[in-house]
Structures are given as C-alpha cells and as structure tokens.
PDB file of C-alpha atoms in Angstrom:
ATOM      1  CA  MET A   1       0.369   0.192   0.223  1.00 93.00           C
ATOM      2  CA  ARG A   2       1.147   3.288  -0.581  1.00 95.00           C
ATOM      3  CA  VAL A   3       2.099   5.743   2.206  1.00 96.00           C
ATOM      4  CA  ILE A   4       1.320   9.657   1.817  1.00 97.00           C
ATOM      5  CA  ARG A   5       2.715  11.738   4.443  1.00 96.00           C
ATOM      6  CA  LYS A   6       0.517  14.982   4.964  1.00 96.00           C
ATOM      7  CA  TYR A   7       3.233  17.600   6.830  1.00 94.00           C
ATOM      8  CA  ALA A   8       2.046  20.515   8.685  1.00 90.00           C
ATOM      9  CA  ASN A   9       2.328  23.422   5.314  1.00 88.00           C
ATOM     10  CA  ARG A  10      -0.692  21.253   4.254  1.00 88.00           C
ATOM     11  CA  ARG A  11       1.485  19.535   1.669  1.00 95.00           C
ATOM     12  CA  LEU A  12       1.583  15.760   0.527  1.00 97.00           C
ATOM     13  CA  TYR A  13       4.420  13.799  -0.015  1.00 96.00           C
ATOM     14  CA  ASP A  14       4.280  10.375  -2.240  1.00 96.00           C
ATOM     15  CA  THR A  15       7.230   8.077   0.014  1.00 95.00           C
ATOM     16  CA  GLU A  16       7.306   5.813  -3.030  1.00 95.00           C
ATOM     17  CA  GLN A  17       7.422   7.958  -5.731  1.00 94.00           C
ATOM     18  CA  SER A  18       9.729  10.856  -3.611  1.00 94.00           C
ATOM     19  CA  ARG A  19       7.308  13.708  -4.849  1.00 96.00           C
ATOM     20  CA  TYR A  20       4.992  16.087  -3.623  1.00 96.00           C
ATOM     21  CA  VAL A  21       1.469  15.472  -4.738  1.00 97.00           C
ATOM     22  CA  THR A  22      -2.084  17.230  -4.971  1.00 95.00           C
ATOM     23  CA  LEU A  23      -5.465  15.820  -4.527  1.00 95.00           C
ATOM     24  CA  GLU A  24      -5.748  15.599  -8.470  1.00 94.00           C
ATOM     25  CA  ASP A  25      -2.993  13.264  -8.407  1.00 96.00           C
ATOM     26  CA  LEU A  26      -4.512  11.400  -5.627  1.00 96.00           C
ATOM     27  CA  ARG A  27      -7.633  11.280  -7.442  1.00 95.00           C
ATOM     28  CA  GLY A  28      -6.158   9.524 -10.231  1.00 95.00           C
ATOM     29  CA  LEU A  29      -4.685   7.210  -7.752  1.00 96.00           C
ATOM     30  CA  ILE A  30      -8.172   6.384  -6.850  1.00 95.00           C
ATOM     31  CA  ILE A  31      -8.899   6.186 -10.281  1.00 93.00           C
ATOM     32  CA  ASP A  32      -6.548   3.397 -11.408  1.00 94.00           C
ATOM     33  CA  GLU A  33      -7.539   1.480  -8.223  1.00 92.00           C
ATOM     34  CA  VAL A  34      -3.820   2.053  -6.428  1.00 96.00           C
ATOM     35  CA  PRO A  35      -4.314   1.551  -2.657  1.00 96.00           C
ATOM     36  CA  PHE A  36      -2.651   4.393  -0.490  1.00 97.00           C
ATOM     37  CA  ARG A  37      -2.863   5.734   3.028  1.00 97.00           C
ATOM     38  CA  VAL A  38      -2.426   9.111   3.877  1.00 97.00           C
ATOM     39  CA  GLU A  39      -1.137   9.473   7.270  1.00 97.00           C
ATOM     40  CA  ASP A  40       0.299  13.027   9.546  1.00 96.00           C
ATOM     41  CA  ALA A  41       3.931  12.962   9.074  1.00 94.00           C
ATOM     42  CA  LYS A  42       4.686  13.771  12.346  1.00 94.00           C
ATOM     43  CA  SER A  43       2.242  11.841  14.847  1.00 95.00           C
ATOM     44  CA  GLY A  44       1.361   8.920  12.095  1.00 94.00           C
ATOM     45  CA  GLU A  45      -2.289   9.158  12.475  1.00 96.00           C
ATOM     46  CA  ASP A  46      -4.192   8.023   9.570  1.00 97.00           C
ATOM     47  CA  LEU A  47      -5.767  10.938   7.476  1.00 97.00           C
ATOM     48  CA  THR A  48      -7.287   8.749   4.859  1.00 97.00           C
ATOM     49  CA  ARG A  49     -10.713   9.461   5.310  1.00 95.00           C
ATOM     50  CA  THR A  50     -10.254  13.771   5.628  1.00 95.00           C
ATOM     51  CA  ILE A  51      -8.416  13.652   2.576  1.00 96.00           C
ATOM     52  CA  LEU A  52     -11.097  11.571   0.512  1.00 95.00           C
ATOM     53  CA  LEU A  53     -13.553  13.972   1.757  1.00 94.00           C
ATOM     54  CA  SER A  54     -11.290  16.516   0.679  1.00 93.00           C
ATOM     55  CA  ILE A  55     -11.190  15.288  -2.856  1.00 94.00           C
ATOM     56  CA  ILE A  56     -15.183  14.644  -3.082  1.00 92.00           C
ATOM     57  CA  ILE A  57     -15.159  18.343  -1.789  1.00 90.00           C
ATOM     58  CA  GLU A  58     -13.021  19.594  -4.580  1.00 89.00           C
ATOM     59  CA  GLN A  59     -14.966  17.241  -7.149  1.00 89.00           C
ATOM     60  CA  GLU A  60     -18.445  18.945  -6.236  1.00 88.00           C
ATOM     61  CA  GLN A  61     -16.936  21.874  -5.986  1.00 86.00           C
ATOM     62  CA  ALA A  62     -15.577  22.115  -9.681  1.00 83.00           C
ATOM     63  CA  ASP A  63     -18.377  21.341 -11.677  1.00 70.00           C
ATOM     64  CA  GLY A  64     -21.349  22.164 -10.829  1.00 67.00           C
ATOM     65  CA  ASP A  65     -23.082  19.803 -13.364  1.00 72.00           C
ATOM     66  CA  ALA A  66     -21.707  17.109 -12.130  1.00 71.00           C
ATOM     67  CA  GLN A  67     -22.829  17.412  -8.492  1.00 78.00           C
ATOM     68  CA  VAL A  68     -23.109  13.976  -6.284  1.00 84.00           C
ATOM     69  CA  PHE A  69     -24.535  15.103  -2.792  1.00 86.00           C
ATOM     70  CA  SER A  70     -27.307  17.568  -2.815  1.00 86.00           C
ATOM     71  CA  ASN A  71     -28.137  20.115  -0.117  1.00 87.00           C
ATOM     72  CA  ASP A  72     -30.541  17.407   0.576  1.00 91.00           C
ATOM     73  CA  LEU A  73     -29.030  14.577   0.675  1.00 88.00           C
ATOM     74  CA  LEU A  74     -25.433  16.276   2.924  1.00 88.00           C
ATOM     75  CA  ALA A  75     -28.784  17.580   5.271  1.00 91.00           C
ATOM     76  CA  GLN A  76     -30.105  14.228   5.876  1.00 88.00           C
ATOM     77  CA  PHE A  77     -26.228  12.593   6.238  1.00 85.00           C
ATOM     78  CA  ILE A  78     -26.176  14.872   8.991  1.00 85.00           C
ATOM     79  CA  ARG A  79     -29.547  14.134  10.784  1.00 85.00           C
ATOM     80  CA  VAL A  80     -27.905  10.691  10.507  1.00 83.00           C
ATOM     81  CA  TYR A  81     -25.383  11.548  12.964  1.00 82.00           C
ATOM     82  CA  ASP A  82     -27.527  12.868  15.021  1.00 81.00           C
ATOM     83  CA  MET A  83     -29.518   9.686  15.847  1.00 80.00           C
ATOM     84  CA  ALA A  84     -29.254   7.741  19.189  1.00 71.00           C
ATOM     85  CA  GLN A  85     -28.797   4.680  17.004  1.00 74.00           C
ATOM     86  CA  PRO A  86     -27.226   5.703  13.500  1.00 67.00           C
ATOM     87  CA  LEU A  87     -28.148   3.424  10.604  1.00 69.00           C
ATOM     88  CA  PRO A  88     -25.692   1.372   8.880  1.00 77.00           C
ATOM     89  CA  LEU A  89     -25.478   3.723   6.291  1.00 77.00           C
ATOM     90  CA  SER A  90     -21.909   3.203   5.294  1.00 80.00           C
ATOM     91  CA  ARG A  91     -22.417  -0.312   4.085  1.00 79.00           C
ATOM     92  CA  TYR A  92     -25.435  -0.112   2.654  1.00 80.00           C
ATOM     93  CA  LEU A  93     -23.687   3.189   0.759  1.00 82.00           C
ATOM     94  CA  GLU A  94     -20.942   1.311  -0.243  1.00 85.00           C
ATOM     95  CA  GLN A  95     -22.564  -1.847  -1.559  1.00 85.00           C
ATOM     96  CA  GLY A  96     -25.247   0.552  -3.174  1.00 84.00           C
ATOM     97  CA  THR A  97     -22.107   2.483  -4.970  1.00 85.00           C
ATOM     98  CA  GLN A  98     -20.276  -0.930  -5.437  1.00 86.00           C
ATOM     99  CA  LEU A  99     -23.523  -2.192  -6.830  1.00 87.00           C
ATOM    100  CA  MET A 100     -24.360   0.906  -9.236  1.00 86.00           C
ATOM    101  CA  LEU A 101     -20.505   0.978 -10.781  1.00 86.00           C
ATOM    102  CA  GLU A 102     -20.549  -2.912 -12.012  1.00 87.00           C
ATOM    103  CA  GLN A 103     -23.752  -1.839 -13.804  1.00 88.00           C
ATOM    104  CA  GLN A 104     -22.470   0.719 -15.514  1.00 87.00           C
ATOM    105  CA  HIS A 105     -19.194  -1.370 -16.588  1.00 86.00           C
ATOM    106  CA  ARG A 106     -21.758  -3.671 -17.584  1.00 85.00           C
ATOM    107  CA  MET A 107     -23.598  -0.796 -19.661  1.00 86.00           C
ATOM    108  CA  GLN A 108     -20.608   0.218 -20.848  1.00 84.00           C
ATOM    109  CA  ASP A 109     -19.333  -2.911 -22.226  1.00 81.00           C
ATOM    110  CA  GLN A 110     -22.647  -4.061 -24.270  1.00 79.00           C
ATOM    111  CA  TRP A 111     -22.865  -0.462 -25.385  1.00 79.00           C
ATOM    112  CA  GLN A 112     -19.491  -1.313 -26.664  1.00 77.00           C
ATOM    113  CA  GLN A 113     -20.520  -4.448 -27.954  1.00 74.00           C
ATOM    114  CA  ALA A 114     -23.221  -2.922 -29.911  1.00 72.00           C
ATOM    115  CA  MET A 115     -21.913  -0.280 -31.660  1.00 69.00           C
ATOM    116  CA  ARG A 116     -19.034  -3.074 -32.899  1.00 70.00           C
ATOM    117  CA  HIS A 117     -22.174  -4.594 -34.379  1.00 70.00           C
ATOM    118  CA  SER A 118     -23.983  -1.686 -35.417  1.00 70.00           C
ATOM    119  CA  PRO A 119     -25.739  -1.434 -38.505  1.00 73.00           C
ATOM    120  CA  MET A 120     -23.011   1.440 -39.515  1.00 74.00           C
ATOM    121  CA  GLU A 121     -20.437  -0.956 -38.590  1.00 74.00           C
ATOM    122  CA  LEU A 122     -21.440  -3.748 -41.242  1.00 73.00           C
ATOM    123  CA  MET A 123     -22.198  -1.202 -43.496  1.00 79.00           C
ATOM    124  CA  ARG A 124     -18.451  -0.344 -42.911  1.00 81.00           C
ATOM    125  CA  GLU A 125     -17.312  -4.226 -42.993  1.00 80.00           C
ATOM    126  CA  MET A 126     -19.251  -4.490 -46.127  1.00 80.00           C
ATOM    127  CA  ALA A 127     -18.144  -1.651 -48.133  1.00 87.00           C
ATOM    128  CA  GLU A 128     -14.369  -3.221 -47.236  1.00 88.00           C
ATOM    129  CA  GLU A 129     -15.079  -6.567 -48.267  1.00 85.00           C
ATOM    130  CA  ASN A 130     -16.047  -5.231 -51.694  1.00 86.00           C
ATOM    131  CA  MET A 131     -13.209  -3.011 -52.077  1.00 87.00           C
ATOM    132  CA  LYS A 132     -11.134  -5.794 -51.895  1.00 86.00           C
ATOM    133  CA  PHE A 133     -13.134  -8.195 -54.088  1.00 83.00           C
ATOM    134  CA  TRP A 134     -13.038  -5.137 -56.792  1.00 84.00           C
ATOM    135  CA  GLN A 135      -9.200  -4.657 -56.356  1.00 84.00           C
ATOM    136  CA  LYS A 136      -8.372  -8.363 -56.476  1.00 81.00           C
ATOM    137  CA  THR A 137     -10.921  -8.435 -59.829  1.00 78.00           C
ATOM    138  CA  ILE A 138      -8.982  -5.426 -61.402  1.00 81.00           C
ATOM    139  CA  ASN A 139      -5.733  -6.735 -60.700  1.00 79.00           C
ATOM    140  CA  GLN A 140      -6.535 -10.309 -62.059  1.00 72.00           C
ATOM    141  CA  ALA A 141      -7.981  -8.530 -64.877  1.00 65.00           C
ATOM    142  CA  GLY A 142      -4.497  -7.507 -66.198  1.00 63.00           C
ATOM    143  CA  THR A 143      -3.155 -11.051 -66.233  1.00 59.00           C
ATOM    144  CA  PRO A 144      -4.139 -13.186 -68.470  1.00 55.00           C
ATOM    145  CA  ASN A 145      -7.199 -15.967 -67.196  1.00 53.00           C
ATOM    146  CA  ASP A 146      -7.011 -19.953 -67.481  1.00 50.00           C
ATOM    147  CA  ASP A 147     -10.416 -19.427 -69.060  1.00 50.00           C
ATOM    148  CA  ASP A 148      -9.724 -17.188 -71.726  1.00 50.00           C
ATOM    149  CA  SER A 149      -7.199 -18.646 -73.233  1.00 48.00           C
ATOM    150  CA  GLY A 150      -8.147 -17.452 -76.177  1.00 48.00           C
ATOM    151  CA  LYS A 151      -9.476 -20.753 -77.964  1.00 50.00           C
ATOM    152  CA  GLY A 152     -12.374 -20.430 -80.423  1.00 48.00           C
ATOM    153  CA  LYS A 153     -11.220 -16.433 -81.244  1.00 48.00           C
ATOM    154  CA  PRO A 154      -9.874 -15.473 -84.864  1.00 49.00           C
TER     155      PRO A 154
END
C-alpha cells in the first residue's frame, strides 16, 4: 500500500515516488485503483478519510453540473449522525455504490459490443469486403485467365 505523508504545511508527499502530490494526483490513484494511506507526517495518524472527503469536496465544487451530493442529501447525512442509533449507512452506501458501478461497467461493455455490431459497422465491413473484391478483380483483369486462353477466337 502506497503511503502518502501530509505535512504541517498541508503538502502531501508520496513516499513511493519521492515527490509532492496534489489532491488531483490522489484522485488519479483512486481511479486507477491504487491503494494508498494518507498519514500525518509527525504523528502517523491515519488521515485517509479526511483527504478522500477533501477530494470529493473539490470535485463537487469544480463541476456544478456533475454534483453528486445535493443540499438535501447532505442534510440527511448530518441527521443520520444525530440519531441515537445511527443506521448502518456506510455499509449500505458502499454496497449500493459498488452495485451501481458494476452495472455501469456492464452497460458500457454492452454498449461497446452493440456499437461493434451496429448497422454502420456492418456497412463499413461490407464496403471493405467489396473494395477488396474489386481490387482483386481489377488486379486479375491485367493477367490472362485460364478460362480465357484465346480458344475459339479468330
């Protein structure tokens, strides 16, 4: 597991690559499914959750059209924390999100398969086959054919 150290100056240091990284770099690691742990450089305290939340906040603010967390949803999350017996929301959200991601990947795979066999793709393949046929035919027209040996011609 890759270790990222967070220093007092708020900078993040990737100990594996020996360089400072940004939240965007860490986002890239997440997308590439590279496991990492963020720890306080001085105390060794695990700060991964805080950094992951920071990445989410940065994404939410960066693209107003792609917001995942509405104000109402965030308010509901806050209310869950205030319950006497908080719901096992974490496990439910993890499983629901995992299912959604798996379904999304399946849909993308099916869409790509469908596009490979779309009418346009079939037309393109037929056009290529026709082109090969005519090229072969034209190339053979320049050479004498066994059936056309000149017999019966004056």
